[in-house]
Amino acid sequence: MRPLPVRTAITRTRIIDGSGSAEYAGDVVLEDGLISRILPAGAFIEDGDTLVIDGSGLVTCPGFIDMHGRSEPTLPTGPAHHAALTQGVTTQVLGQEKLSLAPHVESRAPLDWPSVGQYLDRIDEGTGANVACLVPLGSVRAVAMRGVESASVAEMIAAQAKAIADALEQGAVGMSSGQEHDPEPRATAAELEALGTAIAACGGYWSPEHDPHHGTVLEAVGGSIAVAARTGVSLQLAHLRMDAGVSPGTVAELLDMLDAALDAGVDLGCDSHPYLEVPGLLSSLLPSWAREGHTADILARFDDADAVARIRAEVQADPNIDWKAVRIASVGSARLSMLVGQDITRIAAIQSTDVVTTFLRILGADELATGILHRTGNEENLRAIMGHRSHSGSGPGVPVAAAHPGTWGAFPRFMAQYAGEAGPMDMPGMIHQLTGRPAARLGLVGRGVLAEGNAADVLVFAPDVIIDRATFADPRQPAAGIQHVFVNGVAAVSEHLPTSALAGRALRRSAKGRTQST
């Protein structure tokens, strides 16, 4: 049974409403899952039936929205979302790249929801934070190929367009894609045109994450913008970043490209996380030709001496790869767990071999499942992208079990390191990036802004204390300064501590392109 909200008043607090407007003082009253009243500071009259929180010196704002959440692996058995809630996140967008729980070609334990609609129904049975769902391109392909393996290319593309339309009609908010995380063949122009058109017709959005190791960021972003311009699909550039001194082009050129697209009428947004270390798959460091095909095709190349020699030559010549900056974050095989936390150079030294041999050995032994953290870009470029008018905040997009501190601390880090005098914008501007702006991208109805009648997804934090405490050495540390978090009016975090309440809801895309809870 979903927990019932109680009436709560946060009094004499600093209100930053998520719209980008300046802060003001007031009392915020939560009742029946909604923000029932916003009063002048001190105007609320206690009546004995209300939980009163003294908000003096504290900031009250909408709960943060993570455009790149990764709680799927824990949902069947641990839906409380403590890592998200203790950093102030009240809504997560799941379904990034290959880590989606729906749709599936067939039901299998414990995943008894083959369709997006059934998956969202399962979320509604109990979840800590609200959840919106993207569908990965790989899942779209798998569903479309079911029973029609001998179909023509045109028939397959039509089947994919129908599969994504069905998913959006059932409540998905859009489609994700990302070649860095996907060993399957790259999407063709015809495939993206058909899928983009189908997504646009349903009012969803397309969220590609570009591979930083192959090609250039400018080329990849330009290609995605061209698809959006031709099809009318809304575009959300996931984990946008610009390497420093390696990839051709500059961050200024990248941001000029975004501005030109926005000025031309393309519905475009981007997101990034506040770390230089980015998550990915070790297989993403292979040359693009070596990653073509399915897992079995890629692994077979490791037994071909000519293919290995070609991989070795191209990897050694790749200026993007610094093996000391490539750290193992997760493994698929428990036999390789001793590698987690170590960089490839150290592993090679322990094994008394060269880094490329070590690289291929790990990929083969783990059947391409190895996750990494790779340092990329620089602080100047990160801040420049963060300051763009299209930017929203996101987490690093790694599962809770992986060793990235952003899983527990990304959003407090945005506030501590990049808001106010320390960063490229003031606190209301940063909170807008983490609340109101992503809510608009998702088409959320009545969320993302503190206003009377809106859903009571509310965060109360201490502005002088909020900071991320998670580190790469100890990545599972809750942030400091998060006092209270409410999800649909129910206390999810109280006096710093998670309550394990399951008051979150599935947020479904409606036929009109707006996202609603049921």
Short mmCIF file of C-alpha atoms in Angstrom, two decimals:
data_model
loop_
_atom_site.label_atom_id
_atom_site.label_comp_id
_atom_site.label_asym_id
_atom_site.label_seq_id
_atom_site.Cartn_x
_atom_site.Cartn_y
_atom_site.Cartn_z
CA MET A 1 0.00 0.00 0.00
CA ARG A 2 1.34 3.43 -0.94
CA PRO A 3 2.15 5.53 2.19
CA LEU A 4 -0.24 8.39 2.87
CA PRO A 5 1.12 11.96 2.96
CA VAL A 6 0.60 14.01 6.08
CA ARG A 7 0.16 17.76 6.16
CA THR A 8 3.54 19.44 6.49
CA ALA A 9 4.47 23.10 6.77
CA ILE A 10 8.01 24.34 6.06
CA THR A 11 8.09 27.76 7.67
CA ARG A 12 10.29 30.86 7.33
CA THR A 13 12.28 29.23 4.56
CA ARG A 14 14.20 30.58 1.58
CA ILE A 15 12.08 29.56 -1.43
CA ILE A 16 13.76 28.97 -4.79
CA ASP A 17 10.90 27.79 -6.95
CA GLY A 18 12.75 26.15 -9.87
CA SER A 19 11.63 28.66 -12.51
CA GLY A 20 14.93 30.56 -12.46
CA SER A 21 13.36 33.48 -10.59
CA ALA A 22 15.03 35.06 -7.57
CA GLU A 23 14.49 33.52 -4.15
CA TYR A 24 12.02 34.86 -1.62
CA ALA A 25 10.99 34.05 1.94
CA GLY A 26 7.84 32.13 2.72
CA ASP A 27 6.00 29.18 4.24
CA VAL A 28 5.31 26.11 2.08
CA VAL A 29 2.40 23.85 3.03
CA LEU A 30 2.18 20.28 1.70
CA GLU A 31 -1.15 18.47 1.89
CA ASP A 32 -2.70 15.44 0.13
CA GLY A 33 0.41 15.00 -2.00
CA LEU A 34 0.33 18.54 -3.35
CA ILE A 35 1.72 21.97 -2.54
CA SER A 36 -1.50 23.36 -1.10
CA ARG A 37 -0.33 26.83 -0.11
CA ILE A 38 2.67 29.14 -0.33
CA LEU A 39 2.33 31.88 2.27
CA PRO A 40 4.39 34.88 3.38
CA ALA A 41 7.11 33.94 5.84
CA GLY A 42 5.67 33.28 9.28
CA ALA A 43 2.03 33.43 8.14
CA PHE A 44 1.25 29.76 8.69
CA ILE A 45 -0.75 29.22 11.88
CA GLU A 46 -0.05 25.93 13.66
CA ASP A 47 -3.14 23.86 14.37
CA GLY A 48 -1.75 20.71 16.01
CA ASP A 49 -2.48 18.47 13.01
CA THR A 50 0.51 19.58 10.96
CA LEU A 51 4.15 18.55 11.02
CA VAL A 52 6.01 21.85 11.18
CA ILE A 53 9.60 22.12 9.95
CA ASP A 54 11.47 25.27 10.86
CA GLY A 55 13.04 26.29 7.56
CA SER A 56 15.00 29.25 8.94
CA GLY A 57 18.28 29.49 7.02
CA LEU A 58 17.30 26.54 4.81
CA VAL A 59 16.41 26.54 1.11
CA THR A 60 13.20 24.89 -0.07
CA CYS A 61 13.04 24.01 -3.77
CA PRO A 62 11.60 21.35 -6.07
CA GLY A 63 13.17 17.92 -5.88
CA PHE A 64 15.96 17.40 -8.38
CA ILE A 65 15.32 15.52 -11.65
CA ASP A 66 18.02 13.13 -12.87
CA MET A 67 17.91 12.95 -16.66
CA HIS A 68 20.27 9.97 -16.66
CA GLY A 69 19.29 7.69 -13.79
CA ARG A 70 20.44 4.11 -13.43
CA SER A 71 18.39 2.38 -10.72
CA GLU A 72 17.02 -0.39 -12.96
CA PRO A 73 19.15 -3.24 -11.55
CA THR A 74 17.82 -2.59 -8.03
CA LEU A 75 14.15 -2.09 -8.86
CA PRO A 76 12.93 -5.71 -8.57
CA THR A 77 14.40 -6.24 -5.10
CA GLY A 78 15.35 -2.81 -3.70
CA PRO A 79 13.09 -0.01 -4.92
CA ALA A 80 13.81 2.50 -2.14
CA HIS A 81 16.29 4.57 -4.25
CA HIS A 82 18.36 5.73 -1.27
CA ALA A 83 21.29 6.81 -3.45
CA ALA A 84 19.02 9.16 -5.38
CA LEU A 85 16.84 10.44 -2.56
CA THR A 86 19.68 11.26 -0.15
CA GLN A 87 21.07 13.68 -2.74
CA GLY A 88 17.68 15.33 -3.28
CA VAL A 89 16.57 13.53 -6.46
CA THR A 90 12.81 12.90 -6.53
CA THR A 91 12.49 11.85 -10.20
CA GLN A 92 14.77 9.62 -12.26
CA VAL A 93 14.70 9.00 -16.02
CA LEU A 94 15.57 5.34 -16.48
CA GLY A 95 16.14 3.23 -19.60
CA GLN A 96 19.56 4.52 -20.63
CA GLU A 97 21.35 2.63 -23.41
CA LYS A 98 21.36 -1.14 -22.75
CA LEU A 99 20.31 -1.04 -19.08
CA SER A 100 16.55 -1.20 -19.56
CA LEU A 101 14.15 -3.60 -17.91
CA ALA A 102 11.49 -3.11 -20.60
CA PRO A 103 10.41 -3.94 -23.15
CA HIS A 104 11.64 -7.54 -23.33
CA VAL A 105 11.01 -10.06 -26.06
CA GLU A 106 9.64 -12.48 -23.48
CA SER A 107 8.94 -12.45 -19.76
CA ARG A 108 11.55 -14.01 -17.50
CA ALA A 109 11.98 -14.12 -13.73
CA PRO A 110 12.32 -11.79 -11.95
CA LEU A 111 11.39 -9.56 -14.90
CA ASP A 112 7.72 -10.40 -15.29
CA TRP A 113 6.87 -7.34 -17.37
CA PRO A 114 7.67 -7.81 -21.09
CA SER A 115 6.00 -4.53 -22.09
CA VAL A 116 6.64 -0.92 -21.06
CA GLY A 117 3.09 -0.66 -19.75
CA GLN A 118 3.55 -3.69 -17.48
CA TYR A 119 6.91 -2.34 -16.31
CA LEU A 120 5.38 1.01 -15.32
CA ASP A 121 2.56 -0.83 -13.55
CA ARG A 122 5.21 -2.72 -11.57
CA ILE A 123 6.91 0.56 -10.63
CA ASP A 124 3.58 1.86 -9.35
CA GLU A 125 3.47 -1.01 -6.86
CA GLY A 126 6.22 0.72 -4.87
CA THR A 127 9.18 2.94 -5.64
CA GLY A 128 11.09 5.51 -3.63
CA ALA A 129 11.47 8.17 -6.32
CA ASN A 130 9.26 8.94 -9.28
CA VAL A 131 10.32 7.16 -12.47
CA ALA A 132 10.06 8.09 -16.15
CA CYS A 133 11.16 5.54 -18.72
CA LEU A 134 13.16 5.75 -21.94
CA VAL A 135 13.42 2.77 -24.31
CA PRO A 136 16.91 1.93 -25.63
CA LEU A 137 17.43 1.50 -29.36
CA GLY A 138 18.70 -2.03 -28.70
CA SER A 139 15.37 -2.95 -27.07
CA VAL A 140 13.45 -1.44 -29.98
CA ARG A 141 15.46 -3.59 -32.39
CA ALA A 142 14.99 -6.75 -30.32
CA VAL A 143 11.22 -6.32 -30.18
CA ALA A 144 11.02 -5.48 -33.90
CA MET A 145 13.05 -8.56 -34.89
CA ARG A 146 10.84 -11.00 -33.01
CA GLY A 147 9.58 -13.54 -35.51
CA VAL A 148 10.56 -11.50 -38.59
CA GLU A 149 14.28 -12.25 -38.94
CA SER A 150 13.89 -12.75 -42.71
CA ALA A 151 12.13 -9.44 -43.31
CA SER A 152 13.50 -6.85 -45.69
CA VAL A 153 15.36 -3.79 -44.44
CA ALA A 154 12.32 -1.61 -45.11
CA GLU A 155 10.04 -4.00 -43.22
CA MET A 156 12.45 -4.11 -40.27
CA ILE A 157 12.61 -0.32 -40.08
CA ALA A 158 8.82 -0.14 -40.18
CA ALA A 159 8.65 -2.72 -37.39
CA GLN A 160 11.07 -0.65 -35.30
CA ALA A 161 8.99 2.48 -35.80
CA LYS A 162 5.91 0.59 -34.64
CA ALA A 163 7.77 -0.83 -31.62
CA ILE A 164 8.85 2.61 -30.37
CA ALA A 165 5.40 4.07 -31.05
CA ASP A 166 3.83 1.25 -29.01
CA ALA A 167 6.27 1.91 -26.15
CA LEU A 168 5.48 5.63 -26.10
CA GLU A 169 1.75 4.95 -26.25
CA GLN A 170 2.20 2.77 -23.15
CA GLY A 171 3.92 5.61 -21.30
CA ALA A 172 7.61 5.75 -22.25
CA VAL A 173 8.94 9.29 -22.63
CA GLY A 174 11.31 8.60 -25.53
CA MET A 175 14.19 6.55 -26.89
CA SER A 176 17.85 6.42 -25.82
CA SER A 177 20.81 5.36 -27.91
CA GLY A 178 24.55 5.26 -27.36
CA GLN A 179 27.18 3.50 -29.40
CA GLU A 180 29.70 3.68 -26.57
CA HIS A 181 27.48 1.27 -24.65
CA ASP A 182 26.09 -0.72 -27.59
CA PRO A 183 28.13 -3.28 -29.56
CA GLU A 184 25.29 -3.70 -32.08
CA PRO A 185 25.49 -2.15 -35.57
CA ARG A 186 25.23 1.63 -35.76
CA ALA A 187 21.86 3.04 -36.70
CA THR A 188 21.48 3.86 -40.37
CA ALA A 189 20.19 7.19 -41.63
CA ALA A 190 16.93 5.54 -42.77
CA GLU A 191 16.49 3.89 -39.36
CA LEU A 192 16.98 7.16 -37.45
CA GLU A 193 14.65 9.03 -39.83
CA ALA A 194 11.85 6.51 -39.27
CA LEU A 195 12.36 6.31 -35.52
CA GLY A 196 12.66 10.08 -35.14
CA THR A 197 9.44 10.60 -37.06
CA ALA A 198 7.62 8.00 -34.93
CA ILE A 199 8.89 9.52 -31.67
CA ALA A 200 7.95 13.04 -32.77
CA ALA A 201 4.42 11.90 -33.64
CA CYS A 202 3.98 10.65 -30.06
CA GLY A 203 5.45 13.77 -28.42
CA GLY A 204 8.52 11.97 -27.05
CA TYR A 205 12.20 12.76 -27.35
CA TRP A 206 15.38 11.08 -28.58
CA SER A 207 18.38 10.96 -26.22
CA PRO A 208 21.62 9.92 -27.98
CA GLU A 209 24.90 9.65 -26.08
CA HIS A 210 27.86 10.10 -28.38
CA ASP A 211 30.97 7.99 -28.31
CA PRO A 212 33.92 10.20 -27.24
CA HIS A 213 36.52 7.73 -28.46
CA HIS A 214 35.59 7.49 -32.14
CA GLY A 215 34.92 10.30 -34.59
CA THR A 216 34.48 13.84 -33.33
CA VAL A 217 31.94 15.35 -30.98
CA LEU A 218 31.11 18.06 -33.51
CA GLU A 219 30.37 15.50 -36.23
CA ALA A 220 28.23 13.37 -33.93
CA VAL A 221 26.24 16.29 -32.51
CA GLY A 222 25.82 17.77 -35.98
CA GLY A 223 24.43 14.48 -37.26
CA SER A 224 21.91 14.24 -34.42
CA ILE A 225 20.80 17.84 -34.93
CA ALA A 226 20.29 17.11 -38.65
CA VAL A 227 18.01 14.16 -37.81
CA ALA A 228 16.04 16.33 -35.38
CA ALA A 229 15.68 19.09 -37.95
CA ARG A 230 14.41 16.68 -40.62
CA THR A 231 12.01 14.70 -38.43
CA GLY A 232 10.88 17.23 -35.85
CA VAL A 233 11.88 14.96 -32.98
CA SER A 234 12.87 16.62 -29.70
CA LEU A 235 16.57 16.06 -29.06
CA GLN A 236 18.27 15.59 -25.68
CA LEU A 237 22.06 15.23 -26.06
CA ALA A 238 23.00 12.95 -23.17
CA HIS A 239 26.24 13.39 -21.22
CA LEU A 240 27.49 16.06 -23.59
CA ARG A 241 31.20 16.73 -23.17
CA MET A 242 34.16 17.99 -25.16
CA ASP A 243 37.61 16.48 -24.89
CA ALA A 244 40.45 18.96 -24.51
CA GLY A 245 43.24 19.06 -27.07
CA VAL A 246 42.41 15.73 -28.75
CA SER A 247 39.16 15.86 -30.72
CA PRO A 248 39.10 18.45 -33.51
CA GLY A 249 37.03 21.50 -32.63
CA THR A 250 36.54 23.56 -29.51
CA VAL A 251 33.84 23.86 -26.90
CA ALA A 252 32.99 27.30 -28.34
CA GLU A 253 32.25 25.70 -31.71
CA LEU A 254 30.09 23.09 -29.99
CA LEU A 255 28.03 25.68 -28.14
CA ASP A 256 27.70 27.79 -31.30
CA MET A 257 26.29 24.70 -33.02
CA LEU A 258 23.71 24.29 -30.26
CA ASP A 259 22.76 27.97 -30.45
CA ALA A 260 22.35 27.84 -34.23
CA ALA A 261 20.08 24.80 -33.95
CA LEU A 262 17.95 26.42 -31.23
CA ASP A 263 17.67 29.64 -33.22
CA ALA A 264 16.57 27.59 -36.26
CA GLY A 265 13.72 26.05 -34.25
CA VAL A 266 15.17 22.66 -33.31
CA ASP A 267 13.78 21.49 -29.96
CA LEU A 268 17.10 20.74 -28.33
CA GLY A 269 18.49 20.18 -24.85
CA CYS A 270 21.60 18.63 -23.35
CA ASP A 271 22.73 17.25 -20.03
CA SER A 272 25.97 16.44 -18.28
CA HIS A 273 27.25 15.32 -14.89
CA PRO A 274 29.73 17.31 -12.77
CA TYR A 275 32.72 14.95 -13.05
CA LEU A 276 35.56 14.62 -15.53
CA GLU A 277 35.60 10.86 -15.02
CA VAL A 278 32.96 9.35 -17.30
CA PRO A 279 31.48 5.85 -17.19
CA GLY A 280 31.43 3.53 -20.17
CA LEU A 281 32.32 0.09 -21.40
CA LEU A 282 35.87 -1.12 -21.90
CA SER A 283 34.77 -2.37 -25.33
CA SER A 284 34.19 1.25 -26.38
CA LEU A 285 37.99 1.62 -26.70
CA LEU A 286 38.07 -0.88 -29.56
CA PRO A 287 38.25 0.58 -33.08
CA SER A 288 34.76 1.04 -34.53
CA TRP A 289 35.17 -1.76 -37.10
CA ALA A 290 36.17 -4.18 -34.31
CA ARG A 291 32.93 -3.42 -32.44
CA GLU A 292 30.64 -4.22 -35.36
CA GLY A 293 28.19 -7.08 -34.96
CA HIS A 294 27.01 -8.91 -31.88
CA THR A 295 29.08 -10.03 -28.89
CA ALA A 296 30.04 -13.36 -30.49
CA ASP A 297 31.28 -11.58 -33.65
CA ILE A 298 33.48 -9.22 -31.62
CA LEU A 299 34.93 -11.98 -29.43
CA ALA A 300 35.74 -14.06 -32.50
CA ARG A 301 38.08 -11.32 -33.72
CA PHE A 302 40.25 -11.84 -30.63
CA ASP A 303 41.11 -15.32 -31.99
CA ASP A 304 42.09 -13.93 -35.40
CA ALA A 305 45.79 -13.01 -35.46
CA ASP A 306 45.38 -10.51 -38.29
CA ALA A 307 42.44 -8.80 -36.58
CA VAL A 308 44.34 -8.63 -33.28
CA ALA A 309 47.36 -7.09 -35.03
CA ARG A 310 45.14 -4.47 -36.64
CA ILE A 311 43.39 -3.71 -33.32
CA ARG A 312 46.78 -3.39 -31.60
CA ALA A 313 48.11 -0.95 -34.19
CA GLU A 314 45.01 1.26 -34.16
CA VAL A 315 44.62 1.29 -30.38
CA GLN A 316 48.28 2.17 -29.86
CA ALA A 317 47.94 5.05 -32.32
CA ASP A 318 44.74 6.42 -30.73
CA PRO A 319 45.59 9.71 -28.95
CA ASN A 320 42.28 9.60 -27.02
CA ILE A 321 43.36 6.64 -24.90
CA ASP A 322 45.44 7.18 -21.76
CA TRP A 323 45.60 3.75 -20.12
CA LYS A 324 46.51 5.23 -16.75
CA ALA A 325 43.19 7.11 -16.87
CA VAL A 326 41.13 3.99 -17.68
CA ARG A 327 39.96 2.38 -14.45
CA ILE A 328 37.88 -0.80 -14.13
CA ALA A 329 34.55 0.15 -12.50
CA SER A 330 32.56 -3.07 -12.80
CA VAL A 331 32.83 -6.59 -14.19
CA GLY A 332 30.29 -9.10 -15.40
CA SER A 333 32.18 -12.12 -14.13
CA ALA A 334 32.76 -12.55 -10.40
CA ARG A 335 36.10 -14.19 -11.25
CA LEU A 336 37.41 -10.77 -12.30
CA SER A 337 36.22 -8.81 -9.26
CA MET A 338 39.81 -8.24 -8.09
CA LEU A 339 40.29 -5.89 -11.07
CA VAL A 340 37.68 -3.36 -9.93
CA GLY A 341 39.27 -0.06 -8.96
CA GLN A 342 42.54 -0.68 -10.81
CA ASP A 343 43.73 1.06 -13.98
CA ILE A 344 44.79 -0.90 -17.05
CA THR A 345 48.45 0.09 -16.70
CA ARG A 346 48.64 -1.35 -13.19
CA ILE A 347 46.86 -4.55 -14.20
CA ALA A 348 49.29 -4.98 -17.11
CA ALA A 349 52.25 -4.53 -14.78
CA ILE A 350 50.89 -7.15 -12.38
CA GLN A 351 50.37 -9.54 -15.29
CA SER A 352 53.84 -8.72 -16.73
CA THR A 353 52.45 -7.93 -20.14
CA ASP A 354 51.62 -4.90 -22.29
CA VAL A 355 48.46 -2.83 -21.93
CA VAL A 356 46.83 -3.87 -25.22
CA THR A 357 47.22 -7.57 -24.44
CA THR A 358 45.75 -6.93 -20.99
CA PHE A 359 42.91 -4.92 -22.55
CA LEU A 360 41.96 -7.77 -24.92
CA ARG A 361 42.33 -10.44 -22.22
CA ILE A 362 39.90 -8.63 -19.93
CA LEU A 363 37.39 -8.10 -22.73
CA GLY A 364 37.52 -11.76 -23.68
CA ALA A 365 37.34 -13.12 -20.14
CA ASP A 366 34.43 -10.81 -19.27
CA GLU A 367 32.63 -11.24 -22.61
CA LEU A 368 32.63 -7.46 -23.19
CA ALA A 369 30.73 -6.74 -19.95
CA THR A 370 33.51 -4.73 -18.26
CA GLY A 371 32.61 -1.21 -17.18
CA ILE A 372 35.20 1.55 -16.89
CA LEU A 373 35.74 5.07 -15.69
CA HIS A 374 37.69 7.20 -18.14
CA ARG A 375 38.96 10.71 -17.46
CA THR A 376 38.01 13.02 -20.32
CA GLY A 377 37.83 16.73 -21.06
CA ASN A 378 38.76 19.50 -18.65
CA GLU A 379 37.14 21.71 -16.05
CA GLU A 380 36.92 24.75 -18.34
CA ASN A 381 34.92 22.84 -20.97
CA LEU A 382 32.70 21.26 -18.33
CA ARG A 383 31.77 24.67 -16.93
CA ALA A 384 31.17 26.11 -20.40
CA ILE A 385 28.69 23.36 -21.32
CA MET A 386 27.05 23.64 -17.91
CA GLY A 387 26.47 27.35 -18.49
CA HIS A 388 24.61 26.88 -21.77
CA ARG A 389 20.92 27.80 -21.98
CA SER A 390 19.96 24.24 -23.01
CA HIS A 391 21.76 22.42 -20.19
CA SER A 392 20.14 20.21 -17.54
CA GLY A 393 21.87 18.26 -14.80
CA SER A 394 22.23 14.51 -14.69
CA GLY A 395 23.95 11.80 -12.75
CA PRO A 396 26.87 9.86 -14.24
CA GLY A 397 24.60 7.07 -15.43
CA VAL A 398 26.22 4.15 -13.65
CA PRO A 399 24.37 1.53 -11.61
CA VAL A 400 24.28 1.94 -7.85
CA ALA A 401 26.67 -1.00 -7.45
CA ALA A 402 29.37 0.63 -9.59
CA ALA A 403 32.22 2.68 -8.16
CA HIS A 404 31.40 6.25 -9.23
CA PRO A 405 30.81 8.89 -6.54
CA GLY A 406 28.20 10.65 -8.66
CA THR A 407 25.75 7.87 -7.97
CA TRP A 408 25.45 9.28 -4.44
CA GLY A 409 26.69 12.83 -4.84
CA ALA A 410 26.25 14.39 -8.30
CA PHE A 411 23.46 16.83 -7.47
CA PRO A 412 24.94 18.21 -4.24
CA ARG A 413 28.18 18.61 -6.21
CA PHE A 414 26.34 20.77 -8.76
CA MET A 415 25.21 22.99 -5.90
CA ALA A 416 28.48 23.09 -3.96
CA GLN A 417 30.95 23.43 -6.84
CA TYR A 418 29.05 25.20 -9.63
CA ALA A 419 26.37 27.46 -8.12
CA GLY A 420 26.92 30.95 -6.76
CA GLU A 421 30.34 32.56 -6.63
CA ALA A 422 32.06 29.21 -7.23
CA GLY A 423 30.37 28.48 -10.54
CA PRO A 424 28.99 29.71 -13.85
CA MET A 425 25.55 30.67 -12.46
CA ASP A 426 23.72 31.73 -9.34
CA MET A 427 21.78 29.33 -7.10
CA PRO A 428 18.33 30.00 -8.67
CA GLY A 429 19.85 29.40 -12.10
CA MET A 430 21.42 26.11 -11.05
CA ILE A 431 18.26 24.89 -9.34
CA HIS A 432 16.34 25.71 -12.54
CA GLN A 433 18.76 23.45 -14.45
CA LEU A 434 18.11 20.63 -12.01
CA THR A 435 14.31 21.03 -11.71
CA GLY A 436 12.20 23.27 -13.94
CA ARG A 437 14.17 22.86 -17.16
CA PRO A 438 14.31 19.04 -17.14
CA ALA A 439 10.63 18.96 -16.13
CA ALA A 440 9.83 20.94 -19.27
CA ARG A 441 11.88 18.54 -21.39
CA LEU A 442 9.95 15.61 -19.94
CA GLY A 443 6.62 17.36 -20.39
CA LEU A 444 5.89 16.87 -16.70
CA VAL A 445 2.52 18.21 -15.64
CA GLY A 446 2.60 20.01 -12.28
CA ARG A 447 6.17 19.09 -11.33
CA GLY A 448 9.57 20.78 -11.38
CA VAL A 449 8.39 24.14 -10.00
CA LEU A 450 7.17 25.08 -6.52
CA ALA A 451 3.67 26.40 -7.12
CA GLU A 452 0.32 25.92 -5.45
CA GLY A 453 -1.42 22.85 -6.85
CA ASN A 454 1.76 21.18 -8.08
CA ALA A 455 2.94 17.79 -6.85
CA ALA A 456 4.75 17.95 -3.52
CA ASP A 457 8.16 16.76 -4.75
CA VAL A 458 10.13 19.03 -2.44
CA LEU A 459 13.70 19.33 -1.19
CA VAL A 460 14.87 21.22 1.91
CA PHE A 461 18.64 21.71 2.18
CA ALA A 462 21.22 23.73 4.08
CA PRO A 463 22.93 25.94 1.44
CA ASP A 464 26.12 26.44 3.46
CA VAL A 465 26.48 22.73 4.15
CA ILE A 466 25.33 20.93 1.00
CA ILE A 467 28.21 19.05 -0.58
CA ASP A 468 29.01 15.64 -2.02
CA ARG A 469 30.99 13.38 0.33
CA ALA A 470 31.33 10.38 -1.97
CA THR A 471 34.78 9.82 -3.47
CA PHE A 472 36.25 7.31 -5.90
CA ALA A 473 37.89 5.59 -2.93
CA ASP A 474 34.60 5.52 -1.00
CA PRO A 475 31.81 6.15 -3.54
CA ARG A 476 28.76 5.15 -1.48
CA GLN A 477 28.69 8.05 0.98
CA PRO A 478 25.48 10.10 1.28
CA ALA A 479 25.78 13.83 0.70
CA ALA A 480 25.78 16.43 3.45
CA GLY A 481 23.20 19.18 3.82
CA ILE A 482 20.12 17.32 2.56
CA GLN A 483 17.69 17.86 5.43
CA HIS A 484 14.31 16.73 4.10
CA VAL A 485 13.02 15.23 0.85
CA PHE A 486 9.34 14.76 0.05
CA VAL A 487 8.03 12.61 -2.81
CA ASN A 488 4.35 13.24 -3.56
CA GLY A 489 4.04 14.77 -0.08
CA VAL A 490 5.54 11.80 1.77
CA ALA A 491 8.82 12.16 3.68
CA ALA A 492 11.45 10.16 1.80
CA VAL A 493 14.35 11.71 3.77
CA SER A 494 13.78 13.14 7.25
CA GLU A 495 16.53 14.89 9.21
CA HIS A 496 19.16 13.57 6.78
CA LEU A 497 18.03 9.93 7.01
CA PRO A 498 16.08 7.97 4.36
CA THR A 499 12.71 6.68 5.53
CA SER A 500 12.40 3.89 2.90
CA ALA A 501 8.91 5.16 2.06
CA LEU A 502 7.72 4.03 -1.37
CA ALA A 503 5.66 7.05 -2.42
CA GLY A 504 7.08 7.43 -5.93
CA ARG A 505 5.04 6.90 -9.07
CA ALA A 506 5.54 5.96 -12.69
CA LEU A 507 5.38 9.11 -14.82
CA ARG A 508 3.76 8.17 -18.13
CA ARG A 509 3.82 10.00 -21.43
CA SER A 510 0.25 10.80 -22.49
CA ALA A 511 -1.16 10.89 -26.01
CA LYS A 512 -0.79 14.70 -25.95
CA GLY A 513 2.93 14.48 -25.27
CA ARG A 514 2.60 15.45 -21.62
CA THR A 515 3.85 13.25 -18.82
CA GLN A 516 1.47 12.39 -16.01
CA SER A 517 1.34 10.13 -12.98
CA THR A 518 -1.51 7.75 -12.40
#
